[in-house]
Amino acid sequence: MKAIILAGGLGTRLRPLTSTCPKPLLPVGNLPILSRLVLSLRRQNIREFIFLLHYKPELVMKTLGNGNAFDAIFHYDCLEKDLSTAGSVKFIGDKITETSLVFSADILAEVPIESMLQFHRARNAMATIALHPMPAPLPFGIVLRGQHGRIKRFLEKPTWPQVYGDWINASIYIIEPELVNHIPNHGAPSFFEKEVFPPLAQKGEAIYGFPLSGYWRDVGTPEDLRRANWDLLHGHLPKIMLTPEEQLAPKNNERKSFLASPSSTIAAGALVQDSVIGKNCRIKAGATILRSVIGDNVKIKNGAHLDGAIIMNDVRIGERVRLEEDSLIGAGAKLQDGVLVQKNGTVRQGKKIAPNKIITAVKVLPTGYIRRFVDGGSLLGSGDKNFSCDFMRWIGKAFGQYQRNRHKAESHQPRAHTKLLFAASSYTTLAFWIRALAEGLAASGYEVALLYDVTLPLARRELTKNEYAGGIYLGIEDFSGLLRLQLLHHDGENFSTSEACALERIDAFDELPVGEQHVLDEELAREEYVEALLAAANLQAPRQLPHRITLGVLDAGTEKTVRRLFEKLHLPVEILCRPLEIDTEIRQSILSFQHDLLSARQPPSRFVLLLGSLGESIRVLLPEKNAAPFGVSDVALAQILADNKHPRRDLLGGWLMPEASDVPVARAASSQPYGINASMAALAQARSDKPWYGFEGNGGITVSEWSSYHDAVMALTHLLPYLNEENYALCCKIAQRYSNAYHLFPCADEAKAQVVRKLIESFGDVPNEVNDGVKFELEAGWVLVRLCAGREALEVFKYEKRGPAHTEHQSAVGVLLERILKSLACWIDETKVEK
């Protein structure tokens, strides 16, 4: 079996290190990554190698040679352009005439090749993918395995709510020649993990996953390059990747924990720990080098202090230079005396830095960090733990830079937008974060229009004026107490998950003049919004409400908007407001408010409605039945609107919307990516000519002719004429027919993926669907387990039908729920013990 080594990538995440050196040639110890890969495969009797090259191929060929040094046969194929993983293999398709191993050159892995080959042949597989368990798999592609290891599903670089397991694609494959026929032949870059394996798995082709239990590391980021060197220093790198000399050497230097080439000189007064020093380096007395990787021919003078840095070849470090954690210094750079390179700072190759200059960071976040907080087009996080002022400034600046780049790329744009909108639910509550985020937006060079004490739907409406490049809305998420940053396009549409995650790649900011900030007139914006809303709803002000109602509101901005609506309608209303605070006991606070609302209710004021903090959700409160975070409210309101609207509208349901036999709800095909936070527009593409209501299942109602997103105030205008005695009785009846539950399990991020994989494997006999969580479905209802973004927890939802028609099944969902809850608690405890 021959090995095909994919070694043509540009290594953009490792710049400026890769500006002069291809990624596979970066050092782990005093040996290139690629040499260690070849060593590990040669020791498993693979002798023939094909290297697919693109970026600086001459350096790779010069370093490796003809293969004689490894007692191997080397072939080199150079691609004129980067075709990525699958495209590169397609390029040499005529040379793949037998079972072959495909290996990415930036992976260090302990792979039992013979065992993997036997696994592959026993299953008559077209392709076998090596899988590795990863506690927090967000930066990688995850895989769902079925019976006997057949792969059922792929998802590249998920966010927490999308994660369905901890098996990641290890970028090591055994393939048959026939697989080449399934690689797109369009001459453009194509990926195994996107264009090839997912459609084959969906068709049920023989694509299998082989679990690895040994060492595995992707050396594609600066952080991981340092960790790989750390692994070598501390004896964690597998013996199969070591040279004979390294296998004989002690794990630690006799004096200190470091590795230095014999040709380098380290003065007696220098302190070197947990570091790798290349060839022909000169380190003066008084220098301190900690947890760093130093290339060849580097000169470091007295008093320099390096902690967690990576330095390429031929660099000169002056006296008293300080390099902080994750600073990267390109080849040939010269840092004169007193220079400070701050954390995550970079110095380009050949750059000369003047004395005492401070180099600030162009990258703030570790790779994959932002994915922890992405939920659809939103970022969710704790105000005190996750969303610091520095983070908010960076998000603001990155968002502005992203919009600037996007509008430059879209040459068809009629004119350049010069403004960004920044709206918030409450200035009083959120002032600390508002100021930092506004500063960041202005630093991107845009003028920033500020709009306070408004709902998210109102902010969307403001964006439709076509004056803005985009917008951000800041509020507090209902039932979690987390800050929610909603990222919005210029037309009010949400960012997609991939667009939100792309902000992390906005590293190098242009130095632009700081844009001006000005506050919009919230009263005028609110007046325009309510006028437009009433015109769209075609609601004539009734002389009186059919039934008195009490409104509970969780935010001052929502209260002002609702109050203005009733003023325009000349209707009296009782509105009680309890603004949310950043509080870990937020759910208990809301439940307490619901209790107070119900206690204060006096006939004939029968209907009590709770409006969420962002102006998106609306829930019915009933005696002895608190508003569940999903289920009863949506079914009841759907029934009311279905019974009273003529002509009858279609009802569309999200993933949490219960199936109610007397309220037929249309749903998307399971292949569509519709989760809890999916836009109803995605479910209604085939119904563009007919009005509809969309029910999220979590209190959000969408009205087709108004917006693609939930708007509680618009929903209220459609409900007002029907909040009468008859429909109040209907709501009570519906509440008796359905049972709902909601649980929140504390679960560390490092355990989430493993726990959800165990869930799928252990309950595989129950029909289930994986989408935005894992949904186990029975005839009488379902249980849904979902991983939380922005907090270390799992959500568990339960919906169960009740009544005479379902008597024999009514306990099945409850039994399933208890089994799932018990298993989750056990698995979470097990992960704590393992740690």
mmCIF file of N, CA and C in Angstrom, residues 567-625:
data_model
loop_
_atom_site.group_PDB
_atom_site.id
_atom_site.type_symbol
_atom_site.label_atom_id
_atom_site.label_comp_id
_atom_site.label_asym_id
_atom_site.label_seq_id
_atom_site.Cartn_x
_atom_site.Cartn_y
_atom_site.Cartn_z
ATOM 1 N N GLU A 567 -51.711 52.537 23.118
ATOM 2 C CA GLU A 567 -52.088 53.949 23.014
ATOM 3 C C GLU A 567 -52.633 54.252 21.619
ATOM 4 N N LYS A 568 -51.994 53.703 20.600
ATOM 5 C CA LYS A 568 -52.463 53.918 19.230
ATOM 6 C C LYS A 568 -53.832 53.293 19.009
ATOM 7 N N LEU A 569 -54.098 52.206 19.715
ATOM 8 C CA LEU A 569 -55.379 51.529 19.581
ATOM 9 C C LEU A 569 -56.438 52.091 20.533
ATOM 10 N N HIS A 570 -56.025 53.022 21.405
ATOM 11 C CA HIS A 570 -56.937 53.632 22.392
ATOM 12 C C HIS A 570 -57.588 52.569 23.267
ATOM 13 N N LEU A 571 -56.765 51.608 23.703
ATOM 14 C CA LEU A 571 -57.267 50.537 24.545
ATOM 15 C C LEU A 571 -56.536 50.545 25.884
ATOM 16 N N PRO A 572 -57.285 50.355 26.966
ATOM 17 C CA PRO A 572 -56.617 50.245 28.273
ATOM 18 C C PRO A 572 -55.955 48.877 28.410
ATOM 19 N N VAL A 573 -54.841 48.819 29.104
ATOM 20 C CA VAL A 573 -54.167 47.550 29.318
ATOM 21 C C VAL A 573 -53.369 47.641 30.609
ATOM 22 N N GLU A 574 -53.276 46.537 31.302
ATOM 23 C CA GLU A 574 -52.457 46.469 32.508
ATOM 24 C C GLU A 574 -51.120 45.828 32.139
ATOM 25 N N ILE A 575 -50.047 46.589 32.271
ATOM 26 C CA ILE A 575 -48.717 46.098 31.928
ATOM 27 C C ILE A 575 -47.846 46.121 33.168
ATOM 28 N N LEU A 576 -47.306 44.978 33.514
ATOM 29 C CA LEU A 576 -46.366 44.872 34.625
ATOM 30 C C LEU A 576 -45.009 44.505 34.057
ATOM 31 N N CYS A 577 -43.973 45.223 34.483
ATOM 32 C CA CYS A 577 -42.640 45.027 33.917
ATOM 33 C C CYS A 577 -41.653 44.645 35.006
ATOM 34 N N ARG A 578 -40.847 43.618 34.722
ATOM 35 C CA ARG A 578 -39.741 43.255 35.603
ATOM 36 C C ARG A 578 -38.513 43.030 34.718
ATOM 37 N N PRO A 579 -37.713 44.068 34.497
ATOM 38 C CA PRO A 579 -36.538 43.935 33.624
ATOM 39 C C PRO A 579 -35.579 42.869 34.142
ATOM 40 N N LEU A 580 -35.001 42.133 33.216
ATOM 41 C CA LEU A 580 -34.039 41.099 33.573
ATOM 42 C C LEU A 580 -32.703 41.717 33.960
ATOM 43 N N GLU A 581 -32.027 41.063 34.867
ATOM 44 C CA GLU A 581 -30.669 41.442 35.236
ATOM 45 C C GLU A 581 -29.751 40.269 34.874
ATOM 46 N N ILE A 582 -28.456 40.569 34.770
ATOM 47 C CA ILE A 582 -27.486 39.502 34.545
ATOM 48 C C ILE A 582 -27.381 38.711 35.840
ATOM 49 N N ASP A 583 -27.983 37.546 35.855
ATOM 50 C CA ASP A 583 -28.153 36.826 37.117
ATOM 51 C C ASP A 583 -28.168 35.336 36.833
ATOM 52 N N THR A 584 -27.389 34.572 37.583
ATOM 53 C CA THR A 584 -27.375 33.128 37.386
ATOM 54 C C THR A 584 -28.705 32.476 37.772
ATOM 55 N N GLU A 585 -29.507 33.169 38.579
ATOM 56 C CA GLU A 585 -30.811 32.629 38.992
ATOM 57 C C GLU A 585 -31.933 33.233 38.149
ATOM 58 N N ILE A 586 -31.629 33.518 36.901
ATOM 59 C CA ILE A 586 -32.581 34.217 36.042
ATOM 60 C C ILE A 586 -33.869 33.416 35.848
ATOM 61 N N ARG A 587 -33.751 32.113 35.703
ATOM 62 C CA ARG A 587 -34.956 31.294 35.475
ATOM 63 C C ARG A 587 -35.877 31.355 36.686
ATOM 64 N N GLN A 588 -35.301 31.281 37.877
ATOM 65 C CA GLN A 588 -36.114 31.354 39.076
ATOM 66 C C GLN A 588 -36.786 32.711 39.184
ATOM 67 N N SER A 589 -36.094 33.766 38.768
ATOM 68 C CA SER A 589 -36.660 35.116 38.792
ATOM 69 C C SER A 589 -37.870 35.215 37.869
ATOM 70 N N ILE A 590 -37.771 34.596 36.682
ATOM 71 C CA ILE A 590 -38.893 34.641 35.734
ATOM 72 C C ILE A 590 -40.077 33.837 36.270
ATOM 73 N N LEU A 591 -39.802 32.679 36.839
ATOM 74 C CA LEU A 591 -40.888 31.876 37.405
ATOM 75 C C LEU A 591 -41.580 32.626 38.543
ATOM 76 N N SER A 592 -40.803 33.354 39.348
ATOM 77 C CA SER A 592 -41.378 34.155 40.420
ATOM 78 C C SER A 592 -42.266 35.257 39.855
ATOM 79 N N PHE A 593 -41.813 35.875 38.773
ATOM 80 C CA PHE A 593 -42.605 36.934 38.128
ATOM 81 C C PHE A 593 -43.899 36.359 37.575
ATOM 82 N N GLN A 594 -43.821 35.177 36.986
ATOM 83 C CA GLN A 594 -45.037 34.540 36.475
ATOM 84 C C GLN A 594 -46.031 34.286 37.613
ATOM 85 N N HIS A 595 -45.514 33.844 38.737
ATOM 86 C CA HIS A 595 -46.384 33.583 39.889
ATOM 87 C C HIS A 595 -47.057 34.870 40.348
ATOM 88 N N ASP A 596 -46.287 35.957 40.385
ATOM 89 C CA ASP A 596 -46.842 37.256 40.793
ATOM 90 C C ASP A 596 -47.910 37.731 39.822
ATOM 91 N N LEU A 597 -47.681 37.514 38.532
ATOM 92 C CA LEU A 597 -48.659 37.921 37.526
ATOM 93 C C LEU A 597 -49.977 37.172 37.701
ATOM 94 N N LEU A 598 -49.869 35.869 37.930
ATOM 95 C CA LEU A 598 -51.080 35.072 38.105
ATOM 96 C C LEU A 598 -51.798 35.411 39.410
ATOM 97 N N SER A 599 -51.018 35.733 40.440
ATOM 98 C CA SER A 599 -51.621 36.080 41.727
ATOM 99 C C SER A 599 -52.350 37.412 41.650
ATOM 100 N N ALA A 600 -51.810 38.329 40.835
ATOM 101 C CA ALA A 600 -52.410 39.667 40.716
ATOM 102 C C ALA A 600 -53.623 39.678 39.794
ATOM 103 N N ARG A 601 -53.791 38.600 39.020
ATOM 104 C CA ARG A 601 -54.895 38.544 38.061
ATOM 105 C C ARG A 601 -56.229 38.497 38.801
ATOM 106 N N GLN A 602 -57.127 39.361 38.400
ATOM 107 C CA GLN A 602 -58.466 39.368 38.997
ATOM 108 C C GLN A 602 -59.506 39.408 37.887
ATOM 109 N N PRO A 603 -60.541 38.587 37.971
ATOM 110 C CA PRO A 603 -61.604 38.646 36.963
ATOM 111 C C PRO A 603 -62.153 40.065 36.899
ATOM 112 N N PRO A 604 -62.571 40.574 35.737
ATOM 113 C CA PRO A 604 -62.616 39.809 34.479
ATOM 114 C C PRO A 604 -61.322 39.828 33.678
ATOM 115 N N SER A 605 -60.206 40.211 34.270
ATOM 116 C CA SER A 605 -58.931 40.165 33.543
ATOM 117 C C SER A 605 -58.423 38.729 33.575
ATOM 118 N N ARG A 606 -58.739 37.958 32.554
ATOM 119 C CA ARG A 606 -58.457 36.531 32.580
ATOM 120 C C ARG A 606 -57.159 36.187 31.859
ATOM 121 N N PHE A 607 -56.947 36.731 30.670
ATOM 122 C CA PHE A 607 -55.748 36.390 29.913
ATOM 123 C C PHE A 607 -54.529 37.078 30.514
ATOM 124 N N VAL A 608 -53.502 36.285 30.819
ATOM 125 C CA VAL A 608 -52.219 36.815 31.258
ATOM 126 C C VAL A 608 -51.175 36.354 30.250
ATOM 127 N N LEU A 609 -50.523 37.315 29.618
ATOM 128 C CA LEU A 609 -49.513 37.015 28.604
ATOM 129 C C LEU A 609 -48.151 37.502 29.088
ATOM 130 N N LEU A 610 -47.134 36.715 28.816
ATOM 131 C CA LEU A 610 -45.761 37.084 29.172
ATOM 132 C C LEU A 610 -44.978 37.318 27.890
ATOM 133 N N LEU A 611 -44.424 38.527 27.749
ATOM 134 C CA LEU A 611 -43.612 38.862 26.591
ATOM 135 C C LEU A 611 -42.139 38.816 26.980
ATOM 136 N N GLY A 612 -41.342 38.151 26.140
ATOM 137 C CA GLY A 612 -39.923 37.974 26.435
ATOM 138 C C GLY A 612 -39.120 39.251 26.352
ATOM 139 N N SER A 613 -37.905 39.193 26.836
ATOM 140 C CA SER A 613 -37.085 40.388 27.001
ATOM 141 C C SER A 613 -36.651 41.019 25.684
ATOM 142 N N LEU A 614 -36.550 40.237 24.621
ATOM 143 C CA LEU A 614 -36.084 40.783 23.350
ATOM 144 C C LEU A 614 -37.225 41.150 22.416
ATOM 145 N N GLY A 615 -38.463 40.948 22.866
ATOM 146 C CA GLY A 615 -39.608 41.279 22.027
ATOM 147 C C GLY A 615 -39.922 40.221 20.987
ATOM 148 N N GLU A 616 -39.389 38.990 21.172
ATOM 149 C CA GLU A 616 -39.618 37.934 20.182
ATOM 150 C C GLU A 616 -40.643 36.909 20.634
ATOM 151 N N SER A 617 -40.710 36.606 21.924
ATOM 152 C CA SER A 617 -41.553 35.505 22.393
ATOM 153 C C SER A 617 -42.776 36.012 23.141
ATOM 154 N N ILE A 618 -43.850 35.223 23.053
ATOM 155 C CA ILE A 618 -45.094 35.536 23.760
ATOM 156 C C ILE A 618 -45.665 34.223 24.284
ATOM 157 N N ARG A 619 -46.019 34.194 25.567
ATOM 158 C CA ARG A 619 -46.480 32.963 26.200
ATOM 159 C C ARG A 619 -47.748 33.238 26.996
ATOM 160 N N VAL A 620 -48.627 32.240 27.073
ATOM 161 C CA VAL A 620 -49.851 32.327 27.859
ATOM 162 C C VAL A 620 -49.580 31.758 29.248
ATOM 163 N N LEU A 621 -49.952 32.500 30.297
ATOM 164 C CA LEU A 621 -49.856 31.981 31.663
ATOM 165 C C LEU A 621 -51.239 31.537 32.112
ATOM 166 N N LEU A 622 -51.288 30.353 32.710
ATOM 167 C CA LEU A 622 -52.559 29.796 33.157
ATOM 168 C C LEU A 622 -52.441 29.380 34.623
ATOM 169 N N PRO A 623 -53.553 29.409 35.360
ATOM 170 C CA PRO A 623 -53.510 28.998 36.769
ATOM 171 C C PRO A 623 -52.949 27.588 36.904
ATOM 172 N N GLU A 624 -52.077 27.436 37.887
ATOM 173 C CA GLU A 624 -51.454 26.151 38.192
ATOM 174 C C GLU A 624 -50.652 25.597 37.014
ATOM 175 N N LYS A 625 -50.352 26.440 36.039
ATOM 176 C CA LYS A 625 -49.567 25.995 34.883
ATOM 177 C C LYS A 625 -48.680 27.155 34.455
#
